[in-house]
XYZ file of C-alpha atoms in Angstrom:
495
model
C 0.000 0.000 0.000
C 1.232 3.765 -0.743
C 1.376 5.720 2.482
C -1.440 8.160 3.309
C 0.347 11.683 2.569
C -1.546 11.469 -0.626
C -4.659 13.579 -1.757
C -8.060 11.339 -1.898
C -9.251 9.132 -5.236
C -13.287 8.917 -5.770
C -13.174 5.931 -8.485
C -17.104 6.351 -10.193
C -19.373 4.429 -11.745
C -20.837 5.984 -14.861
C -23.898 3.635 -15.159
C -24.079 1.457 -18.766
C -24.882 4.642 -20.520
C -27.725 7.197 -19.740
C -27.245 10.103 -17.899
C -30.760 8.835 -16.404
C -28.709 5.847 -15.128
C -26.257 8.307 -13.361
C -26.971 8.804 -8.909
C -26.804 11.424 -7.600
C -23.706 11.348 -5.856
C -21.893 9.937 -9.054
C -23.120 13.304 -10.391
C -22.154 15.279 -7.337
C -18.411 14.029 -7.183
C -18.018 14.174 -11.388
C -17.913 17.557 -10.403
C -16.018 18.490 -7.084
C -12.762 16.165 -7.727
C -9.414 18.955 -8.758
C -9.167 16.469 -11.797
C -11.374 14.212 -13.254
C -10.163 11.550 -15.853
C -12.244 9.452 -17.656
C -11.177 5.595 -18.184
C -12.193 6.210 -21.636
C -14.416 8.324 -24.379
C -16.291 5.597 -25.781
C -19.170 5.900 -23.349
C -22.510 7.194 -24.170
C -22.612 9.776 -21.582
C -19.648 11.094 -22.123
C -21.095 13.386 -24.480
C -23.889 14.363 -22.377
C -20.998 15.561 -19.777
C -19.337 17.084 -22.196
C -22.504 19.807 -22.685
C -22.700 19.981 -18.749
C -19.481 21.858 -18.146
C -17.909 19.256 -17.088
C -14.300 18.886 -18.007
C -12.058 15.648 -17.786
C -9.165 13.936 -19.809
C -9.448 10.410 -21.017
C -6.381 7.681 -20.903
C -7.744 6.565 -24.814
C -4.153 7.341 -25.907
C -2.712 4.960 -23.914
C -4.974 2.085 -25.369
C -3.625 3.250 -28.609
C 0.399 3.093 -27.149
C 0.066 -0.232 -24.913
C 0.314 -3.458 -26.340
C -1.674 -5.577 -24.173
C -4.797 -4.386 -21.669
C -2.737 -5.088 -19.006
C -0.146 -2.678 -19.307
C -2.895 -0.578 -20.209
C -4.276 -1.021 -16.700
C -1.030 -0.514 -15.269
C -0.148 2.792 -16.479
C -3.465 4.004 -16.116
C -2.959 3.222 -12.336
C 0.326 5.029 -12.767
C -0.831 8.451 -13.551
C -3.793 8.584 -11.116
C -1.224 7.526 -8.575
C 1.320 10.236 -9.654
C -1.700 13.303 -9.217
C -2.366 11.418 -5.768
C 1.306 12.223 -3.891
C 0.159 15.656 -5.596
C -2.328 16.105 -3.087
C -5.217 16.127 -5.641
C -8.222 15.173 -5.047
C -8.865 12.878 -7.938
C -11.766 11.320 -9.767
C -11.776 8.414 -12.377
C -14.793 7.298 -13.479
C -15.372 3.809 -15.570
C -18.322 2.796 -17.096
C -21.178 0.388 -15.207
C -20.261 -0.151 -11.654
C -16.569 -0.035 -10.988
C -16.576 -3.016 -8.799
C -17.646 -5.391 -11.953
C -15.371 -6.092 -14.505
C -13.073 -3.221 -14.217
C -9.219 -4.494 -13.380
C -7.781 -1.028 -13.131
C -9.805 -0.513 -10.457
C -8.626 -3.520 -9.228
C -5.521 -2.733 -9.305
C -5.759 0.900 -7.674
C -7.534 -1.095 -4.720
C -4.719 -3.354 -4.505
C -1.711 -0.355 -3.952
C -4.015 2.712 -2.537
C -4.534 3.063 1.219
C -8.197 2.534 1.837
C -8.797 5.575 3.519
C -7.464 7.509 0.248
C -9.740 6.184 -2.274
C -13.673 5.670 -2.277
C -16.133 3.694 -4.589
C -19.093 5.498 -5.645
C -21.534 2.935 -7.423
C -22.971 2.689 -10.593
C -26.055 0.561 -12.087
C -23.857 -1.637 -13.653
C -24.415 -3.034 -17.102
C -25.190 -6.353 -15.627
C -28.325 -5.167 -14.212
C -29.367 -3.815 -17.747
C -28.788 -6.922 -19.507
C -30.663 -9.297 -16.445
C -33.713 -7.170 -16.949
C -33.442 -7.202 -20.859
C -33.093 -11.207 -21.037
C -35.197 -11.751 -17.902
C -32.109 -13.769 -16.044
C -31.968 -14.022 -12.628
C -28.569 -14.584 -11.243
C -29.801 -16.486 -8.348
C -29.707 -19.541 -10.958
C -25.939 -19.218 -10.951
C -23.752 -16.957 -13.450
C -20.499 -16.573 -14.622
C -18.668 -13.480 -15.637
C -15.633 -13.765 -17.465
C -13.160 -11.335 -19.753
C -13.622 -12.329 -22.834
C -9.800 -11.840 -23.555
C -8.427 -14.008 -20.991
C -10.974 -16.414 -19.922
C -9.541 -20.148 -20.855
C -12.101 -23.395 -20.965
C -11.752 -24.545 -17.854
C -12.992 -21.677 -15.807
C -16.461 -22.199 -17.394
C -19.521 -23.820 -15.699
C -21.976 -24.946 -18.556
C -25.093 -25.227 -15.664
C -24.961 -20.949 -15.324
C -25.762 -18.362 -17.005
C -22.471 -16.785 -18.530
C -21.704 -13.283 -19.607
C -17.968 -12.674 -21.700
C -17.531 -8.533 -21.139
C -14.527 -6.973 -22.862
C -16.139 -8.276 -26.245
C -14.801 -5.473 -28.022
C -14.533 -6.753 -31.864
C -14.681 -9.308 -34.309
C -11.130 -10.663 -33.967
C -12.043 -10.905 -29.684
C -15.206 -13.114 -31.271
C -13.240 -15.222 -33.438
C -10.679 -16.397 -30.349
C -13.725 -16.881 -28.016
C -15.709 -18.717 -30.823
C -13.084 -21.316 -30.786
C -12.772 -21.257 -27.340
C -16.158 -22.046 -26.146
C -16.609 -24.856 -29.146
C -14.445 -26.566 -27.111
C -17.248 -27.015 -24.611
C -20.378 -25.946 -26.214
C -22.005 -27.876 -29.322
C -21.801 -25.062 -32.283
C -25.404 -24.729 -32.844
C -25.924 -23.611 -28.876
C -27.963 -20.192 -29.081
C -25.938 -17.273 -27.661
C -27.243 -13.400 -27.897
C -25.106 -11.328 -28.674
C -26.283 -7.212 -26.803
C -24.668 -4.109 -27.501
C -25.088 -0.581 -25.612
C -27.962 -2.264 -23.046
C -30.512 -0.270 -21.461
C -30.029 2.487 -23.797
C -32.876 2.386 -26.363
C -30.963 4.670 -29.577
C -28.128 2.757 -29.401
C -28.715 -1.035 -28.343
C -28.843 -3.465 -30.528
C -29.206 -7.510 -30.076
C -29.217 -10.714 -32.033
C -29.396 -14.341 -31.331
C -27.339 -16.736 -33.277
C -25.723 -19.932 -33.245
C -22.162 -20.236 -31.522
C -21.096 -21.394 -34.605
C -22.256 -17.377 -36.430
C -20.814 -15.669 -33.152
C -18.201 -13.639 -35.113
C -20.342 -12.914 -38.238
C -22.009 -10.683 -36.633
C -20.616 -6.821 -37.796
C -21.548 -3.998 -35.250
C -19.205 -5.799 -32.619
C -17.806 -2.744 -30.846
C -16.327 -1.655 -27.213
C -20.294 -1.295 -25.753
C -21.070 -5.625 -26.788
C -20.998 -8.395 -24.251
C -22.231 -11.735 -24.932
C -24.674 -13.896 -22.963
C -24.636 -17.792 -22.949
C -27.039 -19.454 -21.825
C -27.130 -22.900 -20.039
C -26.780 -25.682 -22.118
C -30.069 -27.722 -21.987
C -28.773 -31.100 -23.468
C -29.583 -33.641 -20.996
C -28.257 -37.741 -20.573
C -30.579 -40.024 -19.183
C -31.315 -39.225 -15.771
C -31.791 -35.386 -16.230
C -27.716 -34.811 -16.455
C -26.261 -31.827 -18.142
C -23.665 -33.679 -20.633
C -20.995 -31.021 -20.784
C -20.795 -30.406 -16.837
C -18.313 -32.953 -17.122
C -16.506 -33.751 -13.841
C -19.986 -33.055 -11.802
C -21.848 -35.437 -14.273
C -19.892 -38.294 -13.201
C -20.208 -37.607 -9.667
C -24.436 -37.210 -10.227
C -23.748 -40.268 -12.506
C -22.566 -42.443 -9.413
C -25.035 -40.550 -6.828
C -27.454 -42.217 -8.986
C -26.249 -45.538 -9.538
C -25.941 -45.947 -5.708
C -29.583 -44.761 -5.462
C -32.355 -46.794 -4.055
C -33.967 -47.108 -7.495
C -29.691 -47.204 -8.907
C -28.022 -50.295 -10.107
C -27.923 -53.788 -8.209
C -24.575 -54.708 -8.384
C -23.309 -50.539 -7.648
C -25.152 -50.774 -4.586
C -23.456 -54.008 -3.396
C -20.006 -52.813 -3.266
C -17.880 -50.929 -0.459
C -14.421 -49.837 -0.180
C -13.208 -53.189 0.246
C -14.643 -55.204 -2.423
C -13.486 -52.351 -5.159
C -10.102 -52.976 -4.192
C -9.499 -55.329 -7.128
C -11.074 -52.815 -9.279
C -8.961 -50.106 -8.472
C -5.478 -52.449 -9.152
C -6.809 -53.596 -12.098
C -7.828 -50.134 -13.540
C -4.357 -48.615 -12.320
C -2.608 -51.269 -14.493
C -4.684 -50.651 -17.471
C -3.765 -46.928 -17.269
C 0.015 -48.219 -17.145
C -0.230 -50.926 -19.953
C -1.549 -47.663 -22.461
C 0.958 -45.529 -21.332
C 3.689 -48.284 -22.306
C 1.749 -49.228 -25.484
C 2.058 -45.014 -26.263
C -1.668 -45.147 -26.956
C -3.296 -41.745 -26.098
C -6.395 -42.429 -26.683
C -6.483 -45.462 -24.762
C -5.514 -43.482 -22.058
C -7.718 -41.050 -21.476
C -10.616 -44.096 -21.228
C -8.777 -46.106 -18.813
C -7.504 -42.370 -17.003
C -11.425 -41.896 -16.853
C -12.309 -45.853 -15.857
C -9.696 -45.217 -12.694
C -11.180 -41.631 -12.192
C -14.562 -43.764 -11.978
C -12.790 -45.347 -8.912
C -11.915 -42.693 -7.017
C -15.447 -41.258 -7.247
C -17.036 -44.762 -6.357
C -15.094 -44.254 -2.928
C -16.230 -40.985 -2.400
C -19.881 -41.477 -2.883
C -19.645 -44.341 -0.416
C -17.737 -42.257 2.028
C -20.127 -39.883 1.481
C -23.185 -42.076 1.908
C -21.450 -43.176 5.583
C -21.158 -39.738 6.620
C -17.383 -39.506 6.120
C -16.308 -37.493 3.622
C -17.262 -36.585 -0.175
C -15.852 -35.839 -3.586
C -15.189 -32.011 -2.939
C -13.659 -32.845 0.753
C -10.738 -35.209 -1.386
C -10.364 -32.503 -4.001
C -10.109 -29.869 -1.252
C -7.607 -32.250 0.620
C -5.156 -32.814 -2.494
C -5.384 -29.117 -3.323
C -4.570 -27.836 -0.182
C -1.352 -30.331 -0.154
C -0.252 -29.098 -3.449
C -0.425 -26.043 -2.273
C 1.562 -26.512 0.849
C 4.212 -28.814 -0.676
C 5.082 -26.495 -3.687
C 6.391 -23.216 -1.365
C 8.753 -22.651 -4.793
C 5.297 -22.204 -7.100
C 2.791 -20.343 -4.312
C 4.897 -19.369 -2.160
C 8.390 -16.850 -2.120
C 10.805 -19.849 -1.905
C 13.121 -20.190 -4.427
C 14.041 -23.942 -5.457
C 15.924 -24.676 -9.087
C 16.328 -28.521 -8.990
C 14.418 -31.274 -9.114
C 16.461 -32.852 -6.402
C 15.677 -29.907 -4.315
C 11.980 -30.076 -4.654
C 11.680 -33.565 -3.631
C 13.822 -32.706 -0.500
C 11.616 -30.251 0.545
C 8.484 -31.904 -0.148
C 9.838 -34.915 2.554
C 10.780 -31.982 4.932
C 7.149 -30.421 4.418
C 5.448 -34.239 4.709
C 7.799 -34.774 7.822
C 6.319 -31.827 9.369
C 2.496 -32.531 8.742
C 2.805 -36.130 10.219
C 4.647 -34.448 13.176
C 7.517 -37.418 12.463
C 8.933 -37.880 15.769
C 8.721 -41.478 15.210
C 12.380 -43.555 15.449
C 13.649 -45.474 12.483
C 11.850 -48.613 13.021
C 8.747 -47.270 13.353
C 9.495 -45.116 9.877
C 10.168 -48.802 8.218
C 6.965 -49.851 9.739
C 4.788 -46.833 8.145
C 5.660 -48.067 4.569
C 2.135 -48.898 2.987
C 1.602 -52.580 3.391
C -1.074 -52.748 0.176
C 1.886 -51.964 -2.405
C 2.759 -54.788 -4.858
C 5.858 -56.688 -3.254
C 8.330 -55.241 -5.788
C 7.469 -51.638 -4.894
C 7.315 -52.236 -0.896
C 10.857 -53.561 -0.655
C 12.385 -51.026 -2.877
C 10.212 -48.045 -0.734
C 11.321 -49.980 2.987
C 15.448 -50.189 1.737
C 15.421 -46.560 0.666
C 13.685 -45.350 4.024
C 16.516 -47.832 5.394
C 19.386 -45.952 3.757
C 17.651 -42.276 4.723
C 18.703 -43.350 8.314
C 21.826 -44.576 7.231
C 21.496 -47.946 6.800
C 23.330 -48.190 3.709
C 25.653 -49.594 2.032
C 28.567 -46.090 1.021
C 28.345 -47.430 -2.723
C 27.003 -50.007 -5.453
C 30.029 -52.577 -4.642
C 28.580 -53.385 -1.252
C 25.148 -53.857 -3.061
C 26.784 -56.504 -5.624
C 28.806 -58.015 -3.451
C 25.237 -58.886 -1.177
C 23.677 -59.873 -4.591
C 26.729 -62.371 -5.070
C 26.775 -63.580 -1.561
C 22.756 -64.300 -1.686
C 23.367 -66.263 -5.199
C 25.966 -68.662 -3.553
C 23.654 -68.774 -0.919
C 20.498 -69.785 -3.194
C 22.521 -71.860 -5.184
C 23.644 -74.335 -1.797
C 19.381 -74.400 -0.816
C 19.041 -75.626 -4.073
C 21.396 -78.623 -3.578
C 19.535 -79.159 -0.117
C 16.291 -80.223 -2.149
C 14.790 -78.205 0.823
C 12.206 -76.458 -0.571
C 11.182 -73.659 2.330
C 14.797 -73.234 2.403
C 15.012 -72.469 -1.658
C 12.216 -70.521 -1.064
C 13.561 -68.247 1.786
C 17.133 -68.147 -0.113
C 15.249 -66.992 -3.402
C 13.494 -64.442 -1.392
C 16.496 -62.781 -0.008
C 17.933 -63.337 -3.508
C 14.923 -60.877 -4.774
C 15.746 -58.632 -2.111
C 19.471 -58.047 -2.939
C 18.751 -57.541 -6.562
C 15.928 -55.131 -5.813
C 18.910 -53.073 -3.582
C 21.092 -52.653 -6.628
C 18.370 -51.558 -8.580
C 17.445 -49.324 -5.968
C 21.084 -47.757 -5.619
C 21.267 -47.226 -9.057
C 17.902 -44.885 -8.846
C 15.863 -47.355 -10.838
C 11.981 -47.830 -10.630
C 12.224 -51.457 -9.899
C 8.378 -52.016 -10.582
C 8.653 -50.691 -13.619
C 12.306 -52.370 -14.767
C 10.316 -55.756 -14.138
C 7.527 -54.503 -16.029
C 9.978 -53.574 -18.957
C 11.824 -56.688 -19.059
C 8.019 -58.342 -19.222
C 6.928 -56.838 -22.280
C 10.031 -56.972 -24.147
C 10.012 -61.258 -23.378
C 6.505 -60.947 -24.559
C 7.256 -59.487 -27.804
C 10.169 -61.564 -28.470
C 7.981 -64.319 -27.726
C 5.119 -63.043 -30.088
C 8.136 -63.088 -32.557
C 8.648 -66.548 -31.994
C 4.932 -67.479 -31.958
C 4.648 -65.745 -35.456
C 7.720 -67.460 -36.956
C 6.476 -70.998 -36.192
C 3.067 -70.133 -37.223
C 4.653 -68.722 -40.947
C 6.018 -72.068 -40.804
C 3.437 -73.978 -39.837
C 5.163 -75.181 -36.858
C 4.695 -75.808 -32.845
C 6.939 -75.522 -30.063
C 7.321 -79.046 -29.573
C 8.580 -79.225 -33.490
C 11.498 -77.357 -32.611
C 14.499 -78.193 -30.223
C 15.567 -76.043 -27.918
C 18.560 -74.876 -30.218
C 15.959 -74.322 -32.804
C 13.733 -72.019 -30.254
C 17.406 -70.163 -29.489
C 17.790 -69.248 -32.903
C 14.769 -67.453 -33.528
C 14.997 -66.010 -29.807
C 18.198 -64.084 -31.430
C 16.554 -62.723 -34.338
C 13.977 -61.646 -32.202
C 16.363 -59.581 -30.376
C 17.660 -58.087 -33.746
C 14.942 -57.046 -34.924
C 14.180 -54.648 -31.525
């Protein structure tokens, strides 16, 4: 905030165009401010204040000089603050109210003491356009700048209103934007200068004409209404994340689906495996569009649990979405926060220091080994259990002592196997698993996903295989084992 040695701002709104839409005190303090400056010219009152005796300066020129509307709004807030350590009294006025839609104001808010600058209100042209559509906003509405609003800040179940729709190039970009989410043929009016009867105009038209339309200037916003295609059950199809979540609501209904209504958190649990594999196997097969079905058939999951949690009085959808956020949030200080962090390495050190401090981690080391999550698949657990091992310093200080364990537990497995004692092969070959998981560890390896590598690439060479016998019309037990080397070899060269 500037310090208060400064002379007082009266930001004002202008109303969406009439001098009848004017009050009173907007009226009063056009005219009592040292200097009065104008946000711009292209208002219809402006005009009207002109034959009033009122005198002002616009900042039009600087809309002409900037190259973007936020540097407009930045200098803008730089002059008014310069004729503030002036001691001026100061007026800008905006059009509408200057609390909707109106950034500079925003921004002089933001940096001007409070007790320096007052709002004096204006209809704004919000209110024009609800009573010239007959919307009430009670139903839910969005208001959004039509030059930076992006597709997923928009809610297809409101009412939506794009301001700062000043011309047809501004309706081209946010023609392409909303097709993204709307169908094209969606109805959308299209309202210029509302409220004042000589000068508004308005048009319906598809999406699709949205830029066709020629008397696009700085007075148009756009209204969109909610889109009324419905799925079975009454479901908006393009609310997307909140249809799936009404989606499951219903299937666990009394009237829902049988088998939905059977299940709890325990018997989805081979569900939610199978559909976190399925997300893995497209990744590794590089199919994209494979992935976002099985990234939405795993999404499915993780709503199933909430709805149940939900229906036991736990916790719901928007309680886990709140819970992840808020963890983000706290465990990326270097994004939201002032701390500055320029590795990788460093980030994930911090995030265990952050995560240390949430679970208050006064616990000693055993009880840290302990705390590894028991439901991981085998491979993963004793990879996750040696490295919280070596973060206490049990470790070995490099690979060698790793291989030299690996060699020792071969020898080892090798002598059970001469013993014919199978729980003693089986123990060996355990501890056998464990020492090669180490090295793979040490060398910084994603064991789970080594394994999983050196799975599919036997599979295809044994596809390869599979396909040369059947070319020549050929089984396994045709060929020796010399035979079945052979082709194993080619099967490598051709990879």
């Amino acid at each position: 905030m500037l310090d208060k040695e400064l002379g007082n701002l009266k930001v004002i709104g202008l109303g969406p165009g009439k001098i009848d839409h004017l009050t009173l005190g907007a009226y009063e303090a056009l005219q009592r401010v040292d200097k009065l400056f104008l946000r711009t010219r292209e208002h219809p009152i402006v005009e009207q204040l002109s034959t009033r005796d009122i005198e002002f300066k616009t900042f039009d020129s600087i809309y002409n000089d900037e190259e973007n509307f936020n540097d407009v709004y930045e200098k803008i807030k730089e002059v008014l603050i310069t004729q503030l350590k002036e001691g001026l009294d100061v007026g800008y006025a905006v059009p509408g109210n200057p609390l909707v839609a109106e950034e500079s104001v925003r921004k002089l808010l933001a940096e001007v003491d409070p007790g320096k600058i007052g709002i004096i209100s204006g209809e704004s042209f919000l209110d024009v356009i609800f009573t010239s559509l007959n919307i009430d906003p009670i139903e839910g509405l969005q208001v959004l700048d039509s030059l930076s609003f992006t597709k997923g800040d928009l809610s297809t179940n409101q009412h939506l209103m794009l301001t700062q729709f000043y011309n047809q190039l501004v309706a081209s970009n946010v023609k392409l934007t909303l097709l993204e989410v709307y169908p094209e043929d969606h109805s959308v009016v299209i309202i210029k200068a509302a409220g004042i009867s000589e000068l508004e105009k308005r048009v319906e038209v598809t999406l699709y004409e949205l830029d066709r339309v020629k008397w696009i200037d700085h007075l148009t916003s756009v209204y969109i209404p909610p889109l009324k295609g419905k799925v079975e059950g009454n479901l908006n199809q393009m609310e997307e994340f909140n249809t799936l979540v009404k989606i499951m609501e219903k299937l666990r209904a009394d009237d829902g689906c049988p088998w939905d209504l059977k299940q709890d958190h325990n018997t989805l649990r081979p569900y939610l495996i199978e559909e976190t594999y399925e997300v893995l196997e497209r990744i590794e097969n590089e199919d994209i569009l494979g992935l976002c079905e099985e990234i939405g058939d795993l999404l499915l999951q993780v709503v199933f649990h909430a709805q149940i949690a939900k229906e036991n009085d736990e916790f719901d959808i928007e309680d886990v979405i709140y819970s992840i956020s808020d963890k983000m949030i706290r465990r990326h200080p270097h994004v939201f926060g002032t701390e500055k962090l320029k590795t990788a390495d460093a980030v994930l050190d911090r995030w265990e220091d952050i995560k240390a401090v949430e679970k208050n981690d006064t616990t000693d080391d055993t009880e840290t080994i302990l705390a590894v999550t028991e439901g991981l698949p085998a491979l993963m657990e004793a990879q996750k259990i040696q490295k919280k091992a070596a973060e206490v310093g049990f470790d070995w200080p490099s690979i060698k002592g790793t291989l030299n364990k690996l060699e020792e537990e071969l020898i080892e497995f090798k002598a059970a196997l001469k013993s014919e004692d199978k729980d003693k092969i089986r123990d060996e070959l355990g501890d056998l698993l464990f020492a090669i998981v180490n090295v793979g560890r040490f060398l910084d390896f994603h064991l789970e996903l080594v394994l999983k590598d050196a799975t599919n690439k036997f599979k295809r060479r044994f596809s390869y295989i599979e396909s040369a016998l059947k070319k020549e019309e050929a089984k396994f037990k045709d060929k020796s084992l010399e035979e079945l080397e052979e082709l194993w070899r080619e099967a490598k060269k051709e990879e």
